[in-house]
Coordinates of C-alpha atoms in Angstrom, one line a residue:
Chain A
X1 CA -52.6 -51.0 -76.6
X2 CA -54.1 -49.6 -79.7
X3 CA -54.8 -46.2 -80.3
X4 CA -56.8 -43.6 -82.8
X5 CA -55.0 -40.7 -84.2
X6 CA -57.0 -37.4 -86.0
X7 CA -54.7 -35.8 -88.5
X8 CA -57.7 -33.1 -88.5
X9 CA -56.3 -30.4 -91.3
X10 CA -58.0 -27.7 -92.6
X11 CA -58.4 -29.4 -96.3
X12 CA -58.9 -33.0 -95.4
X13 CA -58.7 -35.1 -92.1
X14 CA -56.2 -38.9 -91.8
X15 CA -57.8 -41.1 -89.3
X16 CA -55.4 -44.1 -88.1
X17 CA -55.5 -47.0 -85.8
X18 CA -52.3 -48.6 -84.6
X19 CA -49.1 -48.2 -82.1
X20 CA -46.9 -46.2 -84.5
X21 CA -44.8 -46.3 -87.7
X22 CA -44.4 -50.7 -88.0
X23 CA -48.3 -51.0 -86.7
X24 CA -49.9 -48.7 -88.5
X25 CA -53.6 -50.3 -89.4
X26 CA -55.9 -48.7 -91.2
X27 CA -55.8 -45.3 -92.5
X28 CA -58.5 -43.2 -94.2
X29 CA -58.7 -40.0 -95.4
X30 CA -61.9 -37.5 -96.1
X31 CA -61.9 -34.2 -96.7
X32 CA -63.0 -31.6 -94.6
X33 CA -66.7 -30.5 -95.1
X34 CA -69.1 -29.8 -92.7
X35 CA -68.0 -30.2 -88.8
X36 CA -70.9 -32.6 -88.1
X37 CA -70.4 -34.5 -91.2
X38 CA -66.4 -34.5 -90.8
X39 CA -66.8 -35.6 -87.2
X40 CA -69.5 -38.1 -88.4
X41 CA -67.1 -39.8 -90.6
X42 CA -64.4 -40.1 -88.3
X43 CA -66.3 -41.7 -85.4
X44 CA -67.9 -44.0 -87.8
X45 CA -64.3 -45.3 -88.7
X46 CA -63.1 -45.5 -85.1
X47 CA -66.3 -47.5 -83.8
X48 CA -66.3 -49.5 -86.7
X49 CA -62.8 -50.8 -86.2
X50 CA -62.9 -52.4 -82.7
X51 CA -61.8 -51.1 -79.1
X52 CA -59.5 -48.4 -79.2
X53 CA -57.9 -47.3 -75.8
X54 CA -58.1 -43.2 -76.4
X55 CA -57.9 -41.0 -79.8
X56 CA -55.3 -38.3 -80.0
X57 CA -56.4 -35.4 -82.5
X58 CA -53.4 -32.8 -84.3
X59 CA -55.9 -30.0 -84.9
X60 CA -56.2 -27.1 -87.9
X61 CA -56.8 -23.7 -85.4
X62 CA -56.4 -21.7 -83.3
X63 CA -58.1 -24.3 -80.8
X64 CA -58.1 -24.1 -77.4
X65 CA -56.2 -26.0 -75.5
X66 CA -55.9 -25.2 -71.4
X67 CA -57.0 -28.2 -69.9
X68 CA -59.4 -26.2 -67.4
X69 CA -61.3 -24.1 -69.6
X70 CA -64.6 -24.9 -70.6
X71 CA -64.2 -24.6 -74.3
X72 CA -61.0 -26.8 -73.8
X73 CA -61.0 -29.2 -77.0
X74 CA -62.7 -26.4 -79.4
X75 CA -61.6 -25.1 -82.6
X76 CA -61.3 -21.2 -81.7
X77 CA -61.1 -18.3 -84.0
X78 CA -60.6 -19.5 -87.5
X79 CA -61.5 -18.2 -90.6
X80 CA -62.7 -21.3 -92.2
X81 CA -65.9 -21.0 -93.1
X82 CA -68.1 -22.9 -90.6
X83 CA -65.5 -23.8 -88.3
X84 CA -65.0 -20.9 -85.6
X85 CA -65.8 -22.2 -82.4
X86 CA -66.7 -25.8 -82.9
X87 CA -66.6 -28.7 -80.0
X88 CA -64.1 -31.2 -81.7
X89 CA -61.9 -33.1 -78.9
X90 CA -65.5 -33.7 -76.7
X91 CA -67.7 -34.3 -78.8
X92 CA -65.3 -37.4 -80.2
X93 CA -65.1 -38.5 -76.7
X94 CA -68.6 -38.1 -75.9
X95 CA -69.2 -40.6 -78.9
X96 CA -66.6 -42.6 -78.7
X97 CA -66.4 -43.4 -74.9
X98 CA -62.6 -43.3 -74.5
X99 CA -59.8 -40.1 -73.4
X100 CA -59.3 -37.6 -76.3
X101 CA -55.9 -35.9 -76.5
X102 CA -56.1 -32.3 -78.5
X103 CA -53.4 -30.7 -79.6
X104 CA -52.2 -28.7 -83.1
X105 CA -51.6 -30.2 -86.3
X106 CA -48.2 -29.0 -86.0
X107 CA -47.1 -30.3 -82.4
X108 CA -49.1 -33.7 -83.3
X109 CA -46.5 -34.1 -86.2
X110 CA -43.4 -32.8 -83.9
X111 CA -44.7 -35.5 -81.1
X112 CA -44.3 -37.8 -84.3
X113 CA -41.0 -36.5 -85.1
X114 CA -39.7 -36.8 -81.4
X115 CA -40.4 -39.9 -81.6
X116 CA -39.7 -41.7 -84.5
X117 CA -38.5 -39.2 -86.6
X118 CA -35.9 -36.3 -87.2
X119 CA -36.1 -35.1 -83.8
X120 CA -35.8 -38.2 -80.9
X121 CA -33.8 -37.6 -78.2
X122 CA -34.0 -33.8 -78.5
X123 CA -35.2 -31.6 -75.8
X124 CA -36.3 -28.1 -78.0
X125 CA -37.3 -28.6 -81.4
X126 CA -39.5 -26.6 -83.6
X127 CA -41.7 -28.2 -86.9
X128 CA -42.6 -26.1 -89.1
X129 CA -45.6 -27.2 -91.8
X130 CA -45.6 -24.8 -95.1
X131 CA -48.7 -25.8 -96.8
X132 CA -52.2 -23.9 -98.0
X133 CA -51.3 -21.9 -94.6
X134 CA -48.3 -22.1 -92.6
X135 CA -48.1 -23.4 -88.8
X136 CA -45.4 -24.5 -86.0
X137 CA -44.7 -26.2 -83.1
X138 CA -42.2 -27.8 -81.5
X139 CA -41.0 -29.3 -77.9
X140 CA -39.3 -26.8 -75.6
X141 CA -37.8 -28.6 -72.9
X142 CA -38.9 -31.7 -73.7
X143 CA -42.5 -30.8 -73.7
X144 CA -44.9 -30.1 -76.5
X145 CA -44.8 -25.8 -76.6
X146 CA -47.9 -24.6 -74.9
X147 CA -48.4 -21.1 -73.1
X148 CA -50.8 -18.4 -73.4
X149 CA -52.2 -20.6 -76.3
X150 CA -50.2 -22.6 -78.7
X151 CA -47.7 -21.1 -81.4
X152 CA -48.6 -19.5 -84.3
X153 CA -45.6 -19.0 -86.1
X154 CA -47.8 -18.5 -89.3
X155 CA -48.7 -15.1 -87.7
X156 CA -45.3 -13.9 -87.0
X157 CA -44.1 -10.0 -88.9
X158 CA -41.4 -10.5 -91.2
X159 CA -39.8 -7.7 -93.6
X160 CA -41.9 -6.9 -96.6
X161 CA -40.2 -5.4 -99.3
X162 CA -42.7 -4.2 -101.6
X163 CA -40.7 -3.3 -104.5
X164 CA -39.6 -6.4 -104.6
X165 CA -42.6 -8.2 -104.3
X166 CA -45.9 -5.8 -104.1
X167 CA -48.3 -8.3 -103.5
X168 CA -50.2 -7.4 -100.4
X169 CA -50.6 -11.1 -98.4
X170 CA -53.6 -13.5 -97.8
X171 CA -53.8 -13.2 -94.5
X172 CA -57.1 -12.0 -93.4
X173 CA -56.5 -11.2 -90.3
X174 CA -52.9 -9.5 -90.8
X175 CA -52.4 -9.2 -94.9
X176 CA -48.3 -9.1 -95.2
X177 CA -47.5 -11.9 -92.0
X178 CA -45.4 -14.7 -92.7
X179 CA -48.3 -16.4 -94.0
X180 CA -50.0 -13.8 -95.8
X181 CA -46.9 -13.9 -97.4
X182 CA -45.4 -17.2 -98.3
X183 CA -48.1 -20.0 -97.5
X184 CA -49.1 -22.0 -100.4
X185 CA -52.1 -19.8 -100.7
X186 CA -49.9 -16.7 -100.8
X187 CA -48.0 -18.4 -104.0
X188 CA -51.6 -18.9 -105.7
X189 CA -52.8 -15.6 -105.5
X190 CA -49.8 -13.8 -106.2
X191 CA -49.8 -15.9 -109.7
X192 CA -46.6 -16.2 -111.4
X193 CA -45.3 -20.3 -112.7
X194 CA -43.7 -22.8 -110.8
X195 CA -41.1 -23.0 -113.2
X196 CA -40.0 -19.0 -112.3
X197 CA -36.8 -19.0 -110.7
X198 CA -37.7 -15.2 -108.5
X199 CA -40.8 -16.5 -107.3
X200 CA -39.2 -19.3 -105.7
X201 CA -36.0 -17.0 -104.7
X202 CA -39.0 -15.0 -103.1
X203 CA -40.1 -17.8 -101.2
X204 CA -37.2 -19.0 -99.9
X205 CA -36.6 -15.3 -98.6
X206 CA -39.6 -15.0 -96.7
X207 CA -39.2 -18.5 -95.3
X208 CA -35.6 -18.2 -94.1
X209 CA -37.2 -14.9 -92.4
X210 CA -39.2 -16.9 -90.3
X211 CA -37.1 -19.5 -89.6
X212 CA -34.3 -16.4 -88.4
X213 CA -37.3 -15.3 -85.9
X214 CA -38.0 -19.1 -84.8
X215 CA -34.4 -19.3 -83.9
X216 CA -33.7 -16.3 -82.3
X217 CA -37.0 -16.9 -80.0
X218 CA -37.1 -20.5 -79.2
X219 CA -33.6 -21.5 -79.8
X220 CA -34.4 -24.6 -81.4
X221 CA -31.6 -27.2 -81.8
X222 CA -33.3 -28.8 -85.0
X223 CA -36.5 -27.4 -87.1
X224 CA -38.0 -30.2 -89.2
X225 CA -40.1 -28.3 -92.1
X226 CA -42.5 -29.7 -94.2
X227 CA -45.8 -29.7 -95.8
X228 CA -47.1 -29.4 -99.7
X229 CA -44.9 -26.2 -100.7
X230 CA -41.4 -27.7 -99.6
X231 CA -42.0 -30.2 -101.9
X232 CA -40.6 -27.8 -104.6
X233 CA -37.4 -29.0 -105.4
X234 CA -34.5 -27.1 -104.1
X235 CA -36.3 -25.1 -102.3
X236 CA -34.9 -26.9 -99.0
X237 CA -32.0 -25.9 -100.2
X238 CA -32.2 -22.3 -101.3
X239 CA -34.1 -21.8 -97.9
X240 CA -30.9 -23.2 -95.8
X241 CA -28.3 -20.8 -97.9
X242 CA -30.3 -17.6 -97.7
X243 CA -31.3 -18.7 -93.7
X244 CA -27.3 -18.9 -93.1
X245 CA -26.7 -15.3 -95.2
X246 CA -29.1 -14.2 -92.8
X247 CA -27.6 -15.0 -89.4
X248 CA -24.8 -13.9 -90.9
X249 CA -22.3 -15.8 -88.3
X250 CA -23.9 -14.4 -85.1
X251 CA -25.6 -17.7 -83.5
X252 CA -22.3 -20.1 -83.1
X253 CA -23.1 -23.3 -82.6
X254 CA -21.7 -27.1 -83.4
X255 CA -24.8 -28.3 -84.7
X256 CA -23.9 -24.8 -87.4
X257 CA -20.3 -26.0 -87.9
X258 CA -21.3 -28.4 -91.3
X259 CA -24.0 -25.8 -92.6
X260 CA -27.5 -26.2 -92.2
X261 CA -28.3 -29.4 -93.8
X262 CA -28.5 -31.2 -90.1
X263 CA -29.8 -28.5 -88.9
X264 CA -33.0 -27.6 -91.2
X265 CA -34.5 -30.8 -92.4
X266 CA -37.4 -32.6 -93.9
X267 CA -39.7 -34.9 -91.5
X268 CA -38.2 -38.3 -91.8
X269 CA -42.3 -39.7 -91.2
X270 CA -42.9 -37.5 -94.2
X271 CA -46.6 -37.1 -94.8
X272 CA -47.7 -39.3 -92.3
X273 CA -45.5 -37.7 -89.5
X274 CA -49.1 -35.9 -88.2
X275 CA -51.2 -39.1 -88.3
X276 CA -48.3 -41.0 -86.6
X277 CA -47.7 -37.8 -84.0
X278 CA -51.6 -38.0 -82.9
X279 CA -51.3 -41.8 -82.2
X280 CA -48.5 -40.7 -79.3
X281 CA -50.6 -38.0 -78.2
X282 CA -53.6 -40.6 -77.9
X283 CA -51.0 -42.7 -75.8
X284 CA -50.7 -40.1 -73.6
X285 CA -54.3 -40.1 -72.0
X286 CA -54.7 -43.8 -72.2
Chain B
X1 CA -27.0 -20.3 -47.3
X2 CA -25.7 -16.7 -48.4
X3 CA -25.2 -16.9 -52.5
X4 CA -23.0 -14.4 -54.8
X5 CA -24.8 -13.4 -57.7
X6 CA -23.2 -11.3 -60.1
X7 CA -25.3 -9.5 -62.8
X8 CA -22.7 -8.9 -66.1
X9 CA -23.5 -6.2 -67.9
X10 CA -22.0 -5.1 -71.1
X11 CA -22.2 -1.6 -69.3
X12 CA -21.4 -2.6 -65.9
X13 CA -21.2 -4.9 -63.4
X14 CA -23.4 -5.4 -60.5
X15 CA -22.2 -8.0 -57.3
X16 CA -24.4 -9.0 -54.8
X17 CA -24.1 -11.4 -52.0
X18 CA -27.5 -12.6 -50.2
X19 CA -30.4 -15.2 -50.7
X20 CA -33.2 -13.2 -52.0
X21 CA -34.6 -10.0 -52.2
X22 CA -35.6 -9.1 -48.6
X23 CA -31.6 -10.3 -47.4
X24 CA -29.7 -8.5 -50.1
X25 CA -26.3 -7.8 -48.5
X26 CA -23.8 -6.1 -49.4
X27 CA -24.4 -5.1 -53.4
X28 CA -21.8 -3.3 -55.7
X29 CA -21.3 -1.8 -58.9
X30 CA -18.4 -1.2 -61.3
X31 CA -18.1 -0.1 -64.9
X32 CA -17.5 -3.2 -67.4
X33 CA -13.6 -2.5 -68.5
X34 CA -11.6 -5.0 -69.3
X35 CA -12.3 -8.8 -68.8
X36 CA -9.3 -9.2 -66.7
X37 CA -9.9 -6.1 -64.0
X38 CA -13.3 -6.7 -64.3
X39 CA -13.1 -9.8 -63.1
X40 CA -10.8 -9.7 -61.0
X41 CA -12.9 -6.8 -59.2
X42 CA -15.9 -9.5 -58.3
X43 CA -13.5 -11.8 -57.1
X44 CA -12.3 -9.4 -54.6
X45 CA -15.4 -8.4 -53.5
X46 CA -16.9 -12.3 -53.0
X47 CA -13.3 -13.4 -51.5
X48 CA -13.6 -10.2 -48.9
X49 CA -16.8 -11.1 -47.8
X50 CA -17.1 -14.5 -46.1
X51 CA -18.3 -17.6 -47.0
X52 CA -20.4 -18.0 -50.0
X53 CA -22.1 -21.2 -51.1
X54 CA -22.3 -20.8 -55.2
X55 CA -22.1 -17.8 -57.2
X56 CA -24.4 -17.2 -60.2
X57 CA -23.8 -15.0 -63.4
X58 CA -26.4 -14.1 -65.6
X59 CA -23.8 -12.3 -68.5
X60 CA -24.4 -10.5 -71.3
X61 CA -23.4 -12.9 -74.6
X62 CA -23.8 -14.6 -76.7
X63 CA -22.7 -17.0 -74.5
X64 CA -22.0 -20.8 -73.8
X65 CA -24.2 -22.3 -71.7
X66 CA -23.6 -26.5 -72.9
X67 CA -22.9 -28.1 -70.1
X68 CA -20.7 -30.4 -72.2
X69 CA -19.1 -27.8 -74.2
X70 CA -15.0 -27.5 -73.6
X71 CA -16.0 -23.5 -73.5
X72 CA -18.9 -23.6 -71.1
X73 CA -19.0 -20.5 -69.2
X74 CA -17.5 -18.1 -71.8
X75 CA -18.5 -15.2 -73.7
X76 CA -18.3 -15.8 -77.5
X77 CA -18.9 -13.7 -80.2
X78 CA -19.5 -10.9 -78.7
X79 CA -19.0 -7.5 -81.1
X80 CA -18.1 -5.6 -77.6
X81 CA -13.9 -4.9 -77.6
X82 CA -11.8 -7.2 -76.1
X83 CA -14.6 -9.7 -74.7
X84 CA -15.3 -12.2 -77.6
X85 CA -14.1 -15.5 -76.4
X86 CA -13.8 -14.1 -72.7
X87 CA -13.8 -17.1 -70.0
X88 CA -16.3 -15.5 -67.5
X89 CA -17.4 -18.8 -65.0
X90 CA -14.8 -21.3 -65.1
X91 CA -12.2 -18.7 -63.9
X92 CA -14.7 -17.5 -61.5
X93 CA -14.8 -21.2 -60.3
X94 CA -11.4 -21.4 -59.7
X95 CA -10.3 -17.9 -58.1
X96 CA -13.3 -18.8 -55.7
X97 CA -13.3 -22.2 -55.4
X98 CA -17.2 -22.6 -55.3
X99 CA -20.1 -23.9 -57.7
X100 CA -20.7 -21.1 -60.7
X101 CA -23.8 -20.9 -62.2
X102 CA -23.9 -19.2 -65.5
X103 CA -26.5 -17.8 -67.9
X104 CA -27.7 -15.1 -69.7
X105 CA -28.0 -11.7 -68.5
X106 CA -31.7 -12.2 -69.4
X107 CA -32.7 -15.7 -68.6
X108 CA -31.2 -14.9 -64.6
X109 CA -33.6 -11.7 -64.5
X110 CA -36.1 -14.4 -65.7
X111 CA -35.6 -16.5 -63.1
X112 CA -35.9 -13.8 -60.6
X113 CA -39.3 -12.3 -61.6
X114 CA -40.4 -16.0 -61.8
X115 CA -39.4 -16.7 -58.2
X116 CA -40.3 -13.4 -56.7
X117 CA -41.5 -10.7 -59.7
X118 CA -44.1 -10.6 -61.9
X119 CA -44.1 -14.0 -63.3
X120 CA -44.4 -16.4 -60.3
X121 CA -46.6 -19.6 -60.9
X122 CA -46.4 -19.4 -65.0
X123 CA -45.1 -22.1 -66.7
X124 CA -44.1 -20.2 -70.0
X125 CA -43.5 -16.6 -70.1
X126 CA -40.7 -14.3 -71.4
X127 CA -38.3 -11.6 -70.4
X128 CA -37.5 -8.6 -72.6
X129 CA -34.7 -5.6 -71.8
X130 CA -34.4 -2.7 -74.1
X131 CA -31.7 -0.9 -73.2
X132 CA -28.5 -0.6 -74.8
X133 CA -28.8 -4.1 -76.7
X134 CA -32.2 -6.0 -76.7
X135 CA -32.0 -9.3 -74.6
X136 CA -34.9 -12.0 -74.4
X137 CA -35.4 -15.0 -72.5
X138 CA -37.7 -16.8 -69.9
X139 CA -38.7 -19.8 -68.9
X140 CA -40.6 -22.2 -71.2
X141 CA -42.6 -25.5 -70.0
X142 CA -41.2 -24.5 -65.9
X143 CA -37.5 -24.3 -67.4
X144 CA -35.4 -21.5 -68.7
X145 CA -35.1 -21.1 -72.2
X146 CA -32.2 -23.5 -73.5
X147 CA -31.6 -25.0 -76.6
X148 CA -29.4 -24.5 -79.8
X149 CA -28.0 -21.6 -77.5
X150 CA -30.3 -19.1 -76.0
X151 CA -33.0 -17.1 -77.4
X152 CA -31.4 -13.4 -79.3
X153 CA -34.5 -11.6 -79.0
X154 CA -33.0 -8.8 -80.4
X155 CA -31.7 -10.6 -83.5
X156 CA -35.1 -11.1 -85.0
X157 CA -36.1 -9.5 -88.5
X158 CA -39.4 -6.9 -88.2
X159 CA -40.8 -5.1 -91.1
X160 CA -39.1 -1.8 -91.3
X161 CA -40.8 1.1 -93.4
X162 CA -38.1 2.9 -94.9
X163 CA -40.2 6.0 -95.9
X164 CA -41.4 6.2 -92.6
X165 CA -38.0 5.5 -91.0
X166 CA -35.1 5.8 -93.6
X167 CA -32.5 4.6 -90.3
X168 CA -30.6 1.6 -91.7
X169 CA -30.1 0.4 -88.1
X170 CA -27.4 -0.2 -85.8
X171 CA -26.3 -3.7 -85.5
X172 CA -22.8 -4.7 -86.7
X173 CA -24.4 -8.3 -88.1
X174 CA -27.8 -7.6 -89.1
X175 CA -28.0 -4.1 -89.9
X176 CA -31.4 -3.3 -89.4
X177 CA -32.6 -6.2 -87.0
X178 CA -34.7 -5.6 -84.3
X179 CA -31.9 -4.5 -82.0
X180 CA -30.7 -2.5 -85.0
X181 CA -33.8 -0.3 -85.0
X182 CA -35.4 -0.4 -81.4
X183 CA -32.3 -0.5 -78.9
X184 CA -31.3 2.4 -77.0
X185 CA -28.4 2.8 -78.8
X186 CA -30.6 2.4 -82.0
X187 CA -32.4 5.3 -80.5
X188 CA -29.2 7.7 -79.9
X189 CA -27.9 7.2 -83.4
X190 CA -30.8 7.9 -85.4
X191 CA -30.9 11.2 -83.1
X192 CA -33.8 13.0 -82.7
X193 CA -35.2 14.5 -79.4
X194 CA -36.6 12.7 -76.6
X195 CA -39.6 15.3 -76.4
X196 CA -40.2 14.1 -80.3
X197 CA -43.6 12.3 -79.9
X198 CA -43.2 10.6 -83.6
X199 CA -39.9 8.8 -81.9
X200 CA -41.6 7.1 -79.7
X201 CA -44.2 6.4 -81.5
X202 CA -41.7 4.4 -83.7
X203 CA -40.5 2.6 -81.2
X204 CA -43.7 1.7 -79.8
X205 CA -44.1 0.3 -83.7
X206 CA -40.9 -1.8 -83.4
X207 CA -41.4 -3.2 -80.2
X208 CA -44.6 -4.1 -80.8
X209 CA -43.2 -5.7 -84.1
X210 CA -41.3 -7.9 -81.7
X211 CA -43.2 -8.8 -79.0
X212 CA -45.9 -9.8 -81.8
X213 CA -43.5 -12.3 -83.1
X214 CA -42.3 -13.9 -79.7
X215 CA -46.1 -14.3 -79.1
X216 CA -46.5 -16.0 -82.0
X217 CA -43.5 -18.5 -81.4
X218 CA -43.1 -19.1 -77.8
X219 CA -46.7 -17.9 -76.6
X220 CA -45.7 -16.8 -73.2
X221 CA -48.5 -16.6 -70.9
X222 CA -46.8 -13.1 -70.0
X223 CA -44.1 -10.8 -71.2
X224 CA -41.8 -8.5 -68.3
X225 CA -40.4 -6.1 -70.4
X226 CA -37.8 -3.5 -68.5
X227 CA -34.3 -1.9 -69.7
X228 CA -33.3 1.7 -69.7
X229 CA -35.3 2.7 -72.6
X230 CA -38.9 1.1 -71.0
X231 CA -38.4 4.6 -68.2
X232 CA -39.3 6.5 -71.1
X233 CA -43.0 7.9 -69.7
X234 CA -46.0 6.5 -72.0
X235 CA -43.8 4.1 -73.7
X236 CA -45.1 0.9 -72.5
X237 CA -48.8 2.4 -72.4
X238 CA -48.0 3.1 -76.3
X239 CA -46.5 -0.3 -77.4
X240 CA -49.4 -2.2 -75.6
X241 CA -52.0 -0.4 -77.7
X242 CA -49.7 -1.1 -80.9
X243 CA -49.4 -4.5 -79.6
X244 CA -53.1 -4.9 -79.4
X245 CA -53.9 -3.6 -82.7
X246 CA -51.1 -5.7 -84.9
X247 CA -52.6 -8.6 -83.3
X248 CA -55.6 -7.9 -84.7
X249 CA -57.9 -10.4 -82.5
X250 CA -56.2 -13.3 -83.6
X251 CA -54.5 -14.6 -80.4
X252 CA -58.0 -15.0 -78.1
X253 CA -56.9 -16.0 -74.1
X254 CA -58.4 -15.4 -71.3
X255 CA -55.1 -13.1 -69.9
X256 CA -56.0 -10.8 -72.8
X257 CA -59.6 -10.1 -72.0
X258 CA -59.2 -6.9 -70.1
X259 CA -56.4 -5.7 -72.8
X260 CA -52.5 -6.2 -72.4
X261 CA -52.5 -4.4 -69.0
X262 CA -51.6 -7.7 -66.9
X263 CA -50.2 -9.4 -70.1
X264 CA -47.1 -6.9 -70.8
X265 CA -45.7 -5.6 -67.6
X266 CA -42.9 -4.0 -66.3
X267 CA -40.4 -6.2 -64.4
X268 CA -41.8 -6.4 -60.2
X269 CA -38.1 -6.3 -59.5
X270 CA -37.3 -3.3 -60.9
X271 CA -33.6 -3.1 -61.9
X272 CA -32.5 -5.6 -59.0
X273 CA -34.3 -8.4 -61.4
X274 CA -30.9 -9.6 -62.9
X275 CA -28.8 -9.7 -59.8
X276 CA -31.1 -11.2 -57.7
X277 CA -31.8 -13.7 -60.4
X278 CA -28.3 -14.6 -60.4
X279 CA -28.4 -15.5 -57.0
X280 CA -31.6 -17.9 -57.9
X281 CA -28.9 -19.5 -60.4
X282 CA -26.8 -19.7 -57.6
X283 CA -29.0 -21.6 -55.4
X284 CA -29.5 -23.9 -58.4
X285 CA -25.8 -25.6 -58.1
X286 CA -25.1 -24.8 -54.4

């Protein structure tokens, strides 16, 4: 069986055909204009490529996912511009003729993880994507984390100090979350080089915040982070010292006993761990 | 069958023989002293009263729960005197010669309000005590909440407005973690009255800090909150409003229409949530 997978993101959508990592077909990428025009493009690629047996789509958000409500495969509240409350996951079936699976970008790319990647054979992981904004997902006893909605770690209240770092967050809906506070876009506006040590010592503070918060809620026996930010070098690093100064020796565990570098770790898919997560998700409505 | 359930407190101990809450026998209570008497006190009280199928604990921790782990059943790092590395089920096991169950404190008054409380039917939802300590659990994707260990709830980091409170929190690891500021014992050593409305108002503030961030991560469909502190009058009216506002729209389901009345709720089960979860944990290995 072949499948389609929607990496839709925020900044630019991957569309894939294939059956996973060593059958990936094509692969395009657009950015993200217009929903009519985005959606446009992306059925043109899928009819133009032969039968597909269903799509899977990692969405941008919040969308809404409970199976039985009538907006079910909508993009929700967001705050990009022209994108609050639009009909993505039926309208693609409608078009297409074939099962669409919707889920976030974030637990697309865990799916991908749990199964080729950093994660198989784990029952409760978390991903964690640190880019323009920041997201997270995961698996929680061996199912993609659902609930009232979906995670939104990016939304979580972490400490602020504001001698330390004034800068008020980007958040629109919250200013100073986690976010607000140390998404990429947070690192734009608050200015400052790439090449300044505190800003990254900054960074990897608020992130090993976030990642205490993920671990004392969800428990997670891995967290796979990625996305454009932790492509910094070192940062990986800096954020796995300051998350184990943190914990400070409370949460005892044998995946702790060498340090965090099994524990906290890049997607072994890398970039294309989203692309490759929607493909399961298509496989499971086919 | 007739099930022992024990709830184990870092306070006190609560024993309770039956299979649910309208056939709750005989039910005591003893002060948590040493590990050795106060174990040896439920055994007595199980071995004199008949023939029990399983017992179930749901203990105060951290604990081990790994099934494969050589110290499965024991307490661990606990900071409470004379109970870190205390075997709690195992010796249990043996003294009684039956199937133990063990969990946390949390996660078995979980279970309870999921199979007879507030949270029956849900397939995600959380658990939250504030009393001396802050506990968390629940029961994600139908299960309870497993993992790297078990959720710490109280071990989270929350913003914390020094101006506003200049308290630098009680816990002997984190200092000012959520535990550190919003548990009852956070409460007693920052003094103050109990007719001080600016106190509670506080801990409204904190609580809502953290119940914010365990939506954002686990995205319950609902949250039980109970413990000592919740009796306090207008508290749980006060951290819903707070809850509402920090949120600030974002999180849009339809179990939040008509406000956080039926979203944050007080446990069905009153007090008799943890023991008569344990005996749920019970039935589980009987």
């Amino acid at each position: 069986m072949i499948y389609g997978g929607i990496e839709a993101g925020g900044t630019k959508w991957v569309c894939a055909i294939g059956d996973g990592p060593d059958d990936l077909g094509d692969v395009v990428t657009f950015p993200t204009t217009s929903p009519e025009e985005t959606l446009a493009r992306a059925v043109d690629f899928f009819a133009s490529n032969g039968s597909i047996a269903a799509v899977g789509v990692g969405s941008f958000g919040p969308i809404d996912i409970r199976p039985a409500s009538p907006t079910w495969g909508h993009i929700t509240t967001t705050p990009k511009p022209g994108w609050a409350d639009t009909d993505v996951a039926p309208a693609l079936a409608r078009a297409l003729g074939v099962p669409v699976a919707f889920d976030t970008d974030v637990n697309a790319a865990a799916l991908g993880e749990h199964r080729w990647g950093a994660a198989v054979g784990l029952d409760t992981f978390c991903y964690i994507t640190v880019g323009t904004g920041i997201g997270g997902g995961g698996i929680a006893n061996g199912r993609l984390m659902h609930g009232l909605l979906h995670p939104e770690f990016g939304h979580m209240r972490i400490p602020h100090d504001r001698d330390r770092d004034p800068f008020d967050g980007v958040c629109p809906y919250h200013g100073d979350c986690f976010e607000g506070l140390a998404s990429g876009e947070a690192i734009r506006a608050r200015g400052g080089s790439a090449a300044d040590e505190r800003m990254w010592g900054l960074e990897a503070e608020y992130l090993a915040l976030g990642l205490v918060n993920v671990i004392c809620t969800v428990s997670p026996e891995r967290i796979v982070i990625g996305g454009g930010v932790m492509k910094q070098p070192e940062l990986l690093r800096l954020v796995r010292t300051r998350l184990c100064e943190l914990l400070a020796g409370y949460i005892r565990a044998p995946e702790l006993d060498g340090g965090f570098d099994d524990y906290l770790v890049a997607p072994a898919l890398g970039d294309r761990a989203g692309v490759l997560g929607s493909l399961e998700l298509a496989r499971t409505v086919a």
